[in-house]
Amino acid sequence: METIYLDNNATTRVDPLVVDAMLPYFTEQFGNPSSLHSFGNRVGLALKKARMQVQALLGAAHDTEVIFTSCGTESDSTAILSALRAQPERREIITTVVEHPAILALCEHLEKEGYVIHRLKVDGKGRLDLDEYRGLLSERVAIVSVMWANNETGTYFPVKEMAELAHTAGVMFHTDAVQAVGKIPLELADSKIDMLSASGHKLHAPKGIGVLYLRRGSRFRPLLRGGHQERGRRAGTENSAAIVALGQAAEMALASMEHENTEVRRLRDKLEAGVLAQVSHAFVTGDPDNRLPNTANIAFEYIEGEAILLLLNKFGIAASSGSACTSGSLEPSHVMRAMGIPYTAAHGTVRFSLSRYTTEAEIDRVIEVVPQVVAQLRKLSPYWNDLGPVADPQQAFAPVYA
Amino acid sequence: MWDYSDKVKEHFFSPRNAGALEGANGVGDVGSISCGDALRLMLKVDPESEVIQDASFQTFGCGSAIASSSALTEIIKGKTLDEALKVSNQDIADYLDGLPPEKMHCSVMGREALQAAVANYRGEVWSDDHEEGALVCKCFAVDAVLIEDTIRANKLTTVEEVTNYTKAGGSCAACHEGIEEILIKVLAETGVAFDPTATPAAVEVAPAQMNTLQRIRRIEQVIQAVRPQLQRDHGDIELVDVDGKTVYVNMIGACSGCQMESLTLNGIQQKLMEELGEFIRVVPTRAGSLTRAMGN
Ligand SMILES: Cc1ncc(COP(=O)(O)O)c(C=O)c1O
């Protein structure tokens, strides 16, 4: 059976050209870039090239603004902890309720240590209230950390505008752009963003390589201290093969930026329209007019996400869900709850995330399969009868306790 | 993705007895759409014999919720109500060749629906007496509410005690930070500060001050103290070995293998814990079985 991979926001397949680029760095190019001899020197030059390739993708002013880390999570932690250590008198952080756990769990931990965390709320489409944000900016705030694009819905936050506001207020600004990097142009040089996180495995590079962009002149305290790698900003011998791979992947992402924002977007729109035309009681979550070109998040009412994924998987279609059951927790995704998605739908959200490899035939197949899967599960649901949802689901299904 | 058994997958992909049941005379609803799973169990019971002639379900929920519902209907069909009520959630899980620990609540829900449906048939009111909280220990599926209640009821103060009472944290230890947080919260209610270095069930004797010889002597004293009682019952006990927190004993005569053995051992274990101020496990060994007991 042909498999259809539509879970590219979770991770992507490493591009074969990227694999080719990295392989020599496991074998003949094994040197330590810090070494003076030619083994090391050749690797050092390769890292320099990769740094410039990433710089180009980010639209950064200087290649030295690129720091290689082990993953997006490390970049996020480094950025926030650096801001706190560099400005010990500032004890507040502004972030949002819909960040990735890489930010949220860290902030929860810092809260226990006595820091004040302001979490900006979102509306039903996942949008922020900039007045609330303006009101919170003060000289007590060490850093603002707001994601560029949401991993579940793809919805953008106006990070450039928010960075300007932070800059005017004298507050550092970090963005978790793990989902945005490689999918949309960033042009960091023209922005007031001080720090930005990226992760290789979201753009067809391998897992375990990340980037922290650090604007020249920003105050910084390293997370890992030790050797002088990354100009002392991130100690530890460089993962040279993965860095070379990320450089290659960055160059390819830049080259297919146009494709991503035209063809991939068209396929995503076709998928949504095709599914919604056939399935009732389903809707797109997030802000459809302002989001990543590759992401479609659809809520199917009266059925549960994990069950949908298992059936899709049987048809060879890979997607993901914000339902509680897929994560082993009792709560549906914090993003869906923050947007106030009604309880009838919050457990039935499915995210389809495309890539430049996604084909028209694959999307046609998904449009054909999804309605069958939904119908099959609704037939089992106590909240659904032949015609549609039971009149008052809370009433009709009445456990003796509540 | 979950590591579901083939049986779970099979019951999910081809559920048995799904849909409304014509002529049902016992219906049990549990769960809710906001919780993420809801199950309606429908029974057709023969009023004469109380045999479940037919059963069906409607379920909103994940793969294992649907599979558990399907399994439940298969298990109870043909049973009398009293027989059916003996079906435990573990029976449902076993029927499916096991469920991942995080999914055991699906089988619990199946059992609850069964109780609710039988109560409905009999015209009784069934009430659910457990409140589900956020899952803290994923290995043993222990939630926050249970941990909090257990801490309060038993005045627990350490993570180790919580593990002993609830099993939470007894396997991978990933939730120890979470258990500490619950301890901090519950202890704060009574104005006590959590002390991560505290020894369980703190008693006057500080174990750290005891050397190995003193410790073994104290264990011997406890064992000696229970012997007269056992000898009255024509039995006896002897200390075989001490290995860290495990105390190996040999049960002799009438005590060996009798029903009272485990009760006796539990009592001795409790006494040892009180005396030494630390967690102790008492393990009986039979003649010749010592090496095996220690080898695992
Ligand atoms: C928005 C966002 N931030 C951070 C991460 C974490 O990145 P990594 O897996 O490289 O640590 C992810 C990936 O899931 C993400 O989507």
XYZ file of C-alpha atoms and ligand atoms in Angstrom:
714
model
C 0.000 0.000 0.000
C 1.193 3.509 -0.871
C 1.624 5.516 2.286
C 0.678 9.171 2.443
C 2.636 11.197 4.941
C 0.762 14.292 6.095
C 2.439 14.840 9.429
C 5.234 17.184 8.386
C 4.729 19.511 11.357
C 5.734 16.592 13.576
C 8.812 15.809 11.551
C 9.914 15.581 7.941
C 11.742 13.057 5.853
C 15.384 13.918 5.326
C 15.829 14.940 1.701
C 18.046 12.468 -0.185
C 20.340 15.315 -1.275
C 20.677 16.280 2.371
C 21.662 12.712 3.237
C 24.260 12.784 0.456
C 25.682 16.033 1.777
C 26.086 14.775 5.318
C 27.418 11.250 4.740
C 31.102 12.182 4.139
C 31.179 13.794 7.576
C 30.752 10.391 9.195
C 33.604 8.882 7.205
C 36.507 10.697 5.561
C 35.575 14.122 6.956
C 35.643 13.041 10.576
C 37.964 15.742 11.914
C 37.234 17.978 14.862
C 36.684 21.468 13.457
C 38.652 22.912 16.370
C 41.809 21.024 15.359
C 44.562 22.851 13.547
C 45.425 20.079 11.103
C 43.789 19.659 7.756
C 41.279 17.054 8.993
C 39.784 19.646 11.265
C 40.176 22.545 8.912
C 38.129 20.970 6.138
C 35.251 20.372 8.544
C 35.596 23.910 9.850
C 35.129 25.237 6.331
C 32.053 23.064 5.842
C 30.505 24.465 9.020
C 31.179 27.973 7.820
C 29.340 27.237 4.597
C 26.399 25.739 6.506
C 26.233 28.785 8.747
C 25.954 31.010 5.692
C 23.266 28.800 4.162
C 21.214 29.111 7.354
C 21.896 32.838 7.496
C 20.447 33.167 4.006
C 17.301 31.229 4.930
C 16.723 33.379 8.004
C 17.557 36.595 6.190
C 19.995 37.429 8.992
C 22.532 40.233 8.693
C 25.577 38.206 9.818
C 26.490 34.533 9.714
C 27.850 34.790 13.263
C 24.302 35.375 14.450
C 23.651 31.673 13.811
C 24.406 29.354 16.762
C 24.025 25.618 16.205
C 22.325 23.730 19.050
C 21.023 20.192 19.519
C 17.335 20.914 18.834
C 14.542 23.468 18.905
C 13.915 22.780 22.571
C 17.505 23.593 23.481
C 17.303 26.839 21.518
C 14.116 27.818 23.364
C 15.604 27.058 26.782
C 18.859 28.807 25.948
C 17.062 31.977 24.841
C 14.840 32.312 27.888
C 17.403 31.309 30.493
C 19.981 33.607 28.906
C 17.653 36.598 29.160
C 16.963 35.828 32.837
C 20.619 35.383 33.742
C 21.756 38.439 31.837
C 19.156 40.634 33.559
C 18.716 39.236 37.080
C 16.722 42.267 38.189
C 13.983 41.458 35.650
C 11.719 38.697 36.966
C 8.829 38.604 34.476
C 8.277 36.760 31.192
C 5.559 37.359 28.620
C 4.492 34.404 26.503
C 1.229 32.924 25.194
C -1.078 30.117 26.247
C -0.592 28.235 22.969
C 3.205 27.876 22.875
C 4.879 24.515 22.362
C 5.676 22.600 25.580
C 9.346 23.518 24.985
C 8.355 27.005 26.170
C 5.345 26.267 28.377
C 6.930 23.598 30.545
C 10.032 25.732 31.048
C 7.894 28.721 32.048
C 5.879 26.602 34.469
C 9.116 25.503 36.051
C 10.398 29.090 36.278
C 7.103 30.121 37.849
C 7.789 27.706 40.683
C 11.155 29.364 41.141
C 9.407 32.671 41.678
C 9.351 34.257 38.227
C 6.125 35.917 37.082
C 4.780 34.462 33.841
C 2.243 36.400 31.785
C 0.476 34.131 29.314
C -1.357 36.027 26.578
C -4.752 34.542 25.796
C -6.086 33.870 22.301
C -9.523 34.268 20.766
C -11.559 31.615 18.982
C -9.318 31.844 15.920
C -6.132 31.668 17.957
C -5.345 35.402 17.688
C -3.710 37.587 20.355
C -4.995 40.841 21.810
C -2.132 43.288 21.223
C -3.577 45.758 23.739
C -3.230 43.149 26.452
C 0.359 42.668 25.300
C 1.180 46.396 25.299
C -0.178 46.696 28.822
C 2.199 44.040 30.106
C 5.450 45.385 28.645
C 7.519 47.022 31.372
C 11.074 47.260 32.673
C 10.281 44.269 34.902
C 10.008 41.974 31.871
C 13.176 40.055 30.996
C 11.952 38.557 27.743
C 8.947 38.111 25.505
C 8.693 34.679 23.890
C 5.978 34.279 21.278
C 5.866 31.616 18.581
C 5.929 32.623 14.931
C 3.477 29.963 13.754
C 1.496 27.521 15.837
C 2.428 23.884 15.357
C -1.174 22.636 15.625
C -3.106 25.185 13.571
C -0.350 26.968 11.649
C -1.773 30.328 12.781
C 0.760 33.194 12.722
C 1.338 35.629 15.526
C 2.389 39.148 14.471
C 5.892 38.637 15.824
C 7.546 41.439 13.857
C 5.091 43.994 15.170
C 5.366 42.544 18.672
C 9.166 42.677 18.485
C 8.989 46.375 17.542
C 6.776 47.045 20.556
C 9.129 45.119 22.842
C 12.128 46.944 21.421
C 10.506 50.318 22.048
C 9.818 49.251 25.627
C 13.423 48.059 26.033
C 12.456 44.393 26.367
C 14.193 41.449 24.661
C 12.141 39.483 22.145
C 12.424 35.796 21.304
C 10.326 33.804 18.862
C 9.978 30.039 18.576
C 9.947 29.856 14.781
C 10.440 26.089 14.614
C 7.352 25.722 12.400
C 7.914 28.855 10.322
C 11.564 28.437 9.317
C 11.792 26.960 5.858
C 8.123 27.512 5.065
C 7.915 31.302 4.818
C 10.450 34.108 4.257
C 11.607 35.613 7.577
C 13.920 38.572 6.748
C 15.281 38.860 10.259
C 17.723 41.640 9.374
C 14.797 44.031 8.907
C 13.177 43.073 12.194
C 13.658 43.806 15.855
C 13.671 40.140 16.803
C 16.579 39.469 19.178
C 16.467 35.689 19.299
C 14.824 32.962 17.230
C 14.654 29.157 17.524
C 14.679 26.732 14.598
C 14.875 22.956 14.332
C 16.402 20.941 11.503
C 13.963 18.045 11.453
C 11.050 20.303 10.494
C 12.726 21.259 7.212
C 14.008 17.971 5.815
C 17.260 17.954 7.805
C 17.895 15.291 10.470
C 16.623 15.276 14.035
C 18.898 16.522 16.776
C 20.114 19.720 15.158
C 18.752 23.139 15.975
C 19.574 26.802 15.565
C 19.457 29.753 17.876
C 19.582 33.048 16.030
C 21.135 35.696 18.270
C 21.079 39.278 17.007
C 24.519 40.867 17.063
C 24.931 42.980 20.192
C 22.327 41.101 22.253
C 23.349 40.301 25.800
C 23.784 36.564 26.138
C 24.600 33.916 28.742
C 25.339 30.402 27.412
C 23.403 27.381 28.587
C 26.338 25.023 28.094
C 29.750 26.264 29.131
C 32.979 24.520 28.230
C 34.990 24.735 25.030
C 34.992 27.743 22.742
C 32.735 26.178 20.085
C 30.143 28.511 18.561
C 32.293 31.404 19.861
C 31.789 30.238 23.422
C 28.036 30.578 23.120
C 27.324 26.863 22.969
C 30.100 24.555 24.145
C 30.407 20.974 22.930
C 32.067 19.550 19.839
C 29.938 20.406 16.838
C 27.601 17.796 15.323
C 29.311 18.461 12.020
C 27.388 15.992 9.845
C 24.043 17.352 11.040
C 25.165 20.960 10.683
C 26.269 20.347 7.089
C 22.910 18.637 6.501
C 20.990 21.559 7.935
C 22.928 23.945 5.712
C 21.995 21.920 2.646
C 18.353 21.668 3.797
C 18.237 25.436 4.392
C 19.462 26.115 0.871
C 16.838 23.760 -0.564
C 14.072 25.265 1.559
C 14.962 28.715 0.297
C 14.889 27.432 -3.271
C 11.412 25.927 -2.820
C 9.918 28.823 -0.860
C 7.906 29.855 -3.891
C 6.565 26.314 -4.366
C 5.648 26.056 -0.685
C 3.568 29.215 -0.831
C 1.803 28.481 -4.106
C 1.549 24.776 -4.888
C 1.617 23.412 -1.320
C -0.901 26.059 -0.297
C -3.163 25.132 -3.199
C -3.088 21.451 -2.224
C -3.802 22.282 1.405
C -6.781 24.432 0.381
C -8.007 21.688 -1.914
C -7.796 19.148 0.898
C -9.819 21.314 3.256
C -12.453 22.230 0.723
C -12.729 18.636 -0.487
C -13.226 17.200 2.993
C -15.576 19.894 4.256
C -17.761 19.585 1.143
C -18.508 15.974 2.086
C -18.427 15.955 5.888
C -20.966 17.847 7.944
C -20.273 19.088 11.466
C -16.617 19.707 10.743
C -14.660 22.953 10.604
C -11.169 24.384 10.230
C -9.551 25.548 13.476
C -7.228 28.538 13.825
C -7.187 31.569 11.565
C -7.705 30.359 7.970
C -6.626 33.691 6.474
C -3.385 33.983 8.357
C -1.463 30.749 8.692
C 1.249 28.475 7.347
C 0.650 27.316 3.781
C 1.097 23.620 4.669
C -1.155 23.157 7.691
C -4.819 22.152 7.830
C -6.376 21.467 11.212
C -9.911 20.152 10.987
C -12.221 19.454 13.916
C -14.669 16.597 13.411
C -17.526 16.751 15.875
C -18.822 13.784 17.912
C -15.859 11.500 17.223
C -12.491 11.084 18.839
C -9.148 11.910 17.235
C -7.153 8.817 18.078
C -9.823 6.589 16.588
C -9.721 8.719 13.410
C -5.930 8.407 13.211
C -6.011 4.647 13.676
C -8.471 4.239 10.837
C -6.584 6.672 8.606
C -3.430 4.736 9.354
C -5.151 1.593 8.141
C -5.612 3.377 4.807
C -1.927 4.339 4.834
C -2.556 7.968 5.739
C -0.426 9.503 8.495
C -1.735 12.572 10.310
C -1.918 13.672 13.946
C -4.465 14.795 16.482
C -4.753 17.093 19.468
C -7.013 14.637 21.223
C -6.246 13.670 24.800
C -5.980 9.993 24.011
C -3.132 10.356 21.560
C -0.944 11.948 24.202
C -1.937 9.786 27.135
C -3.254 12.776 29.056
C -6.857 13.316 30.030
C -7.156 16.729 28.429
C -7.401 17.599 24.773
C -4.705 19.852 23.327
C -4.044 23.075 25.221
C -4.229 24.939 21.920
C -7.779 23.766 21.195
C -8.874 24.510 24.769
C -7.290 27.977 24.628
C -9.287 28.767 21.486
C -12.459 27.619 23.201
C -13.193 24.916 20.633
C -16.533 23.424 21.770
C -16.345 20.226 23.763
C -18.169 18.347 21.019
C -15.193 18.913 18.695
C -12.096 19.409 20.849
C -11.378 15.681 21.018
C -11.866 15.199 17.301
C -9.273 17.520 15.810
C -6.973 16.196 13.134
C -3.938 17.987 11.763
C -2.855 17.363 8.187
C 0.529 18.963 7.472
C 1.890 18.854 3.927
C 5.363 19.234 2.499
C 6.876 19.959 -0.873
C 6.762 16.217 -1.551
C 2.988 16.019 -1.212
C 1.293 15.221 -4.523
C -2.100 15.988 -5.998
C -2.901 12.257 -6.170
C -2.243 11.904 -2.447
C -4.567 14.768 -1.616
C -7.272 13.264 -3.860
C -6.944 9.989 -2.001
C -7.250 11.696 1.398
C -10.362 13.547 0.237
C -11.810 10.171 -0.711
C -10.904 8.347 2.528
C -11.596 10.899 5.271
C -15.394 11.035 4.798
C -15.608 7.204 5.021
C -13.580 7.133 8.215
C -15.674 9.856 9.818
C -18.911 8.119 8.852
C -17.687 4.791 10.231
C -16.876 6.273 13.634
C -19.998 8.382 13.830
C -21.999 5.217 13.365
C -20.490 3.957 16.623
C -20.950 7.210 18.526
C -23.756 7.526 21.092
C -23.976 11.186 20.121
C -24.873 10.482 16.518
C -27.830 8.858 14.811
C -28.501 8.190 11.137
C -29.449 11.767 10.424
C -26.876 13.713 12.377
C -25.999 14.565 15.941
C -28.590 13.622 18.542
C -30.711 16.659 19.432
C -29.074 17.594 22.713
C -25.996 15.449 23.227
C -25.551 16.385 26.912
C -29.191 15.485 27.530
C -29.592 12.443 25.338
C -26.570 10.753 26.780
C -27.178 10.896 30.496
C -24.822 9.151 32.837
C -26.500 8.709 36.226
C -23.743 10.712 37.834
C -22.306 13.926 36.494
C 1.415 5.517 18.429
C 0.234 3.152 21.131
C 1.505 -0.356 21.338
C -1.885 -2.021 20.986
C -2.190 -5.789 20.928
C -3.484 -7.419 17.759
C -6.658 -8.258 19.660
C -7.265 -4.592 20.512
C -6.727 -3.606 16.893
C -8.984 -6.363 15.683
C -11.835 -5.326 17.994
C -11.333 -1.694 17.040
C -11.331 -2.265 13.296
C -14.218 -4.763 13.421
C -16.181 -4.035 16.573
C -18.693 -6.675 17.711
C -22.218 -5.741 18.772
C -21.983 -2.072 17.812
C -25.080 0.093 17.513
C -28.425 0.465 19.227
C -30.082 -2.664 20.646
C -33.726 -3.314 19.813
C -35.685 -4.212 22.949
C -32.940 -3.386 25.445
C -34.156 -3.448 29.045
C -30.987 -2.332 30.786
C -28.944 0.684 29.642
C -25.822 2.099 31.258
C -24.239 5.404 30.245
C -20.817 6.393 31.548
C -18.344 9.118 30.623
C -19.084 12.290 28.708
C -18.136 13.928 25.467
C -16.115 16.584 27.285
C -13.992 13.916 28.981
C -13.114 12.427 25.613
C -14.821 9.103 26.098
C -18.379 8.010 26.609
C -19.885 4.557 26.529
C -23.465 3.372 26.387
C -23.981 -0.304 27.138
C -27.343 -1.857 26.236
C -28.499 -5.212 27.590
C -31.389 -7.484 26.744
C -31.982 -9.513 29.892
C -34.339 -12.474 30.188
C -36.515 -11.562 33.218
C -36.958 -15.219 34.202
C -33.377 -16.396 34.262
C -31.617 -12.998 34.386
C -29.441 -14.245 31.524
C -28.013 -11.539 29.253
C -29.416 -12.643 25.901
C -27.921 -9.834 23.910
C -25.661 -6.836 24.476
C -24.538 -3.940 22.352
C -22.654 -0.677 22.734
C -22.228 2.806 21.360
C -18.913 4.452 22.148
C -17.347 7.821 21.589
C -13.657 7.469 22.279
C -10.255 6.271 21.278
C -9.262 2.933 19.792
C -8.972 1.120 23.099
C -12.297 2.536 24.355
C -14.049 1.075 21.326
C -12.152 -2.218 21.610
C -12.914 -2.479 25.354
C -16.607 -1.892 24.692
C -16.641 -4.538 22.002
C -14.813 -7.016 24.255
C -17.171 -6.339 27.143
C -20.259 -7.206 25.102
C -18.655 -10.457 23.975
C -17.650 -11.412 27.521
C -21.041 -10.856 29.137
C -23.350 -12.307 26.513
C -24.890 -15.516 27.872
C -23.916 -14.775 31.462
C -26.432 -14.156 34.236
C -26.399 -10.663 35.722
C -24.672 -11.919 38.861
C -22.031 -13.672 36.811
C -21.569 -10.606 34.645
C -21.075 -8.379 37.664
C -18.073 -10.475 38.595
C -16.303 -9.363 35.398
C -13.480 -7.037 36.422
C -11.757 -4.413 34.366
C -8.720 -6.675 34.385
C -10.858 -9.392 32.742
C -11.678 -6.960 29.946
C -8.017 -6.042 29.538
C -6.992 -9.715 29.622
C -9.581 -10.577 26.986
C -7.850 -8.032 24.740
C -4.375 -9.446 25.534
C -3.664 -6.363 27.627
C -3.980 -2.614 27.307
C -1.241 0.020 27.579
C -1.151 1.302 31.198
C -2.370 4.752 30.136
C -5.395 3.084 28.584
C -6.476 0.936 31.508
C -9.173 3.509 32.282
C -10.950 2.313 29.114
C -11.469 -1.083 30.723
C -12.532 0.581 33.974
C -15.130 2.497 32.000
C -16.403 -0.760 30.516
C -16.912 -2.232 33.968
C -18.653 0.905 35.173
C -21.022 0.823 32.216
C -21.816 -2.772 33.077
C -22.632 -1.886 36.678
C -24.722 1.053 35.519
C -26.656 -1.085 33.008
C -27.387 -3.802 35.573
C -28.487 -1.175 38.108
C -30.718 0.340 35.441
C -32.275 -3.048 34.713
C -32.885 -3.646 38.404
C -34.304 -0.181 38.914
C -31.479 0.832 41.193
C -29.432 3.973 41.119
C -25.763 3.424 40.471
C -23.298 6.040 41.465
C -19.740 6.404 40.456
C -17.593 6.908 43.499
C -14.273 7.679 42.002
C -13.176 10.995 40.786
C -10.611 10.996 38.052
C -7.735 13.451 38.209
C -4.772 14.148 36.010
C -2.697 11.023 35.475
C 0.516 11.364 37.448
C 2.073 7.913 37.294
C 1.673 6.579 33.789
C 3.272 3.227 34.571
C 0.593 2.231 37.072
C -2.149 4.653 35.960
C -2.381 6.508 39.278
C -4.039 9.916 39.202
C -3.520 13.048 41.279
C -6.782 12.707 43.210
C -5.890 9.247 44.475
C -2.409 10.368 45.485
C -3.727 13.428 47.326
C -6.351 11.416 49.169
C -3.840 8.746 50.142
C -1.371 11.328 51.431
C -4.073 12.930 53.577
C -5.528 9.699 54.882
C -2.185 8.229 55.872
C -0.281 11.414 56.688
C 2.447 10.522 54.198
C 5.465 12.794 53.898
C 7.826 11.243 51.366
C 7.780 10.116 47.755
C 8.864 6.661 48.863
C 5.824 6.351 51.115
C 3.529 7.476 48.330
C 5.056 4.766 46.154
C 4.519 2.155 48.846
C 0.886 3.080 49.326
C -0.213 3.783 45.755
C 2.480 2.221 43.535
C 2.797 5.645 41.857
C 6.412 6.270 40.951
C 7.404 2.671 41.555
C 8.615 1.956 38.072
C 10.270 4.536 35.836
C 10.456 7.343 38.437
C 9.595 9.964 35.808
C 6.723 11.220 37.985
C 8.721 11.698 41.197
C 8.862 15.432 40.568
C 5.069 15.458 40.156
C 4.572 13.443 43.354
C 6.831 15.857 45.233
C 4.684 18.716 44.007
C 1.535 17.040 45.299
C 3.248 16.378 48.630
C 4.278 20.026 48.888
C 0.709 21.100 48.196
C -0.983 18.679 50.580
C 1.567 19.155 53.363
C 1.189 22.920 53.055
C -2.517 22.529 53.931
C -1.442 21.553 57.417
C 1.405 24.026 57.522
C 4.135 21.428 57.084
C 7.023 22.017 54.718
C 8.026 19.133 52.464
C 11.441 17.802 53.369
C 13.026 15.896 50.484
C 15.597 14.344 52.818
C 13.049 13.031 55.307
C 13.004 9.299 55.884
C 9.656 7.572 55.502
C 7.485 7.257 58.589
C 9.978 9.186 60.627
C 10.319 7.664 64.078
C 12.693 8.417 66.914
C 15.318 6.058 65.566
C 17.302 7.653 62.823
C 18.389 4.783 60.576
C 21.404 6.650 59.336
C 22.873 6.475 62.804
C 22.581 2.705 62.960
C 25.450 0.632 61.683
C 24.857 -2.653 59.902
C 25.325 -4.759 62.982
C 22.929 -2.641 65.051
C 20.421 -2.748 62.255
C 20.531 -6.541 61.958
C 20.290 -6.892 65.750
C 17.200 -4.741 65.735
C 15.676 -6.865 62.984
C 16.481 -9.948 65.038
C 14.784 -8.460 68.073
C 11.592 -7.879 66.126
C 11.625 -11.428 64.807
C 12.316 -12.821 68.283
C 9.399 -10.866 69.682
C 6.871 -12.538 67.376
C 8.180 -16.083 67.846
C 6.302 -16.951 71.060
C 3.027 -16.176 69.355
C 3.884 -18.331 66.348
C 5.109 -21.166 68.548
C 1.756 -21.199 70.306
C 0.297 -21.990 66.892
C 2.897 -24.775 66.406
C 4.951 -22.743 64.008
C 8.089 -20.681 64.038
C 10.090 -18.163 62.081
C 13.794 -17.589 61.604
C 15.823 -14.812 60.090
C 17.745 -16.027 57.045
C 19.379 -12.950 55.573
C 19.176 -9.189 55.195
C 19.926 -7.657 51.834
C 19.442 -3.883 51.813
C 15.757 -3.289 52.303
C 14.797 -6.923 51.882
C 14.579 -9.205 54.900
C 14.511 -12.938 54.137
C 12.829 -15.167 56.660
C 12.063 -18.857 56.890
C 8.588 -19.807 58.013
C 8.549 -23.133 59.782
C 5.895 -25.693 60.662
C 2.261 -24.786 60.803
C 2.898 -21.250 59.628
C 4.537 -22.231 56.391
C 2.211 -21.932 53.448
C -0.860 -21.434 55.599
C -3.367 -18.750 54.894
C -2.080 -16.786 57.796
C 1.400 -16.638 56.364
C 0.968 -13.499 54.379
C -0.936 -11.827 57.190
C 1.849 -12.690 59.591
C 4.516 -11.468 57.185
C 2.684 -8.217 56.631
C 2.510 -7.698 60.371
C 6.213 -8.367 60.773
C 7.025 -6.109 57.859
C 4.996 -3.327 59.457
C 6.750 -3.795 62.800
C 10.167 -3.746 61.125
C 9.358 -0.542 59.291
C 8.259 1.104 62.525
C 11.311 -0.106 64.363
C 13.861 0.848 61.698
C 12.129 3.903 60.300
C 12.664 2.820 56.719
C 10.911 0.817 54.065
C 11.408 -2.924 54.510
C 10.196 -5.842 52.435
C 9.853 -9.216 54.147
C 10.298 -12.150 51.797
C 9.706 -15.743 52.902
C 12.149 -18.351 51.688
C 11.714 -22.093 51.729
C 14.526 -24.451 52.503
C 16.792 -24.400 49.504
C 15.010 -21.545 47.827
C 17.112 -18.794 49.283
C 19.359 -18.417 46.294
C 16.436 -18.162 43.955
C 14.760 -15.530 46.052
C 17.876 -13.450 46.059
C 18.743 -13.998 42.464
C 15.900 -11.916 41.110
C 6.707 25.152 17.768
C 7.712 24.134 18.187
N 8.679 24.466 19.058
C 9.627 23.586 19.456
C 9.635 22.291 18.988
C 10.687 21.346 19.491
O 11.711 21.132 18.573
P 12.732 19.936 18.781
O 11.961 18.687 18.564
O 13.795 20.131 17.757
O 13.273 20.068 20.166
C 8.643 21.896 18.071
C 8.620 20.501 17.540
O 7.763 19.699 17.840
C 7.670 22.835 17.668
O 6.690 22.489 16.813
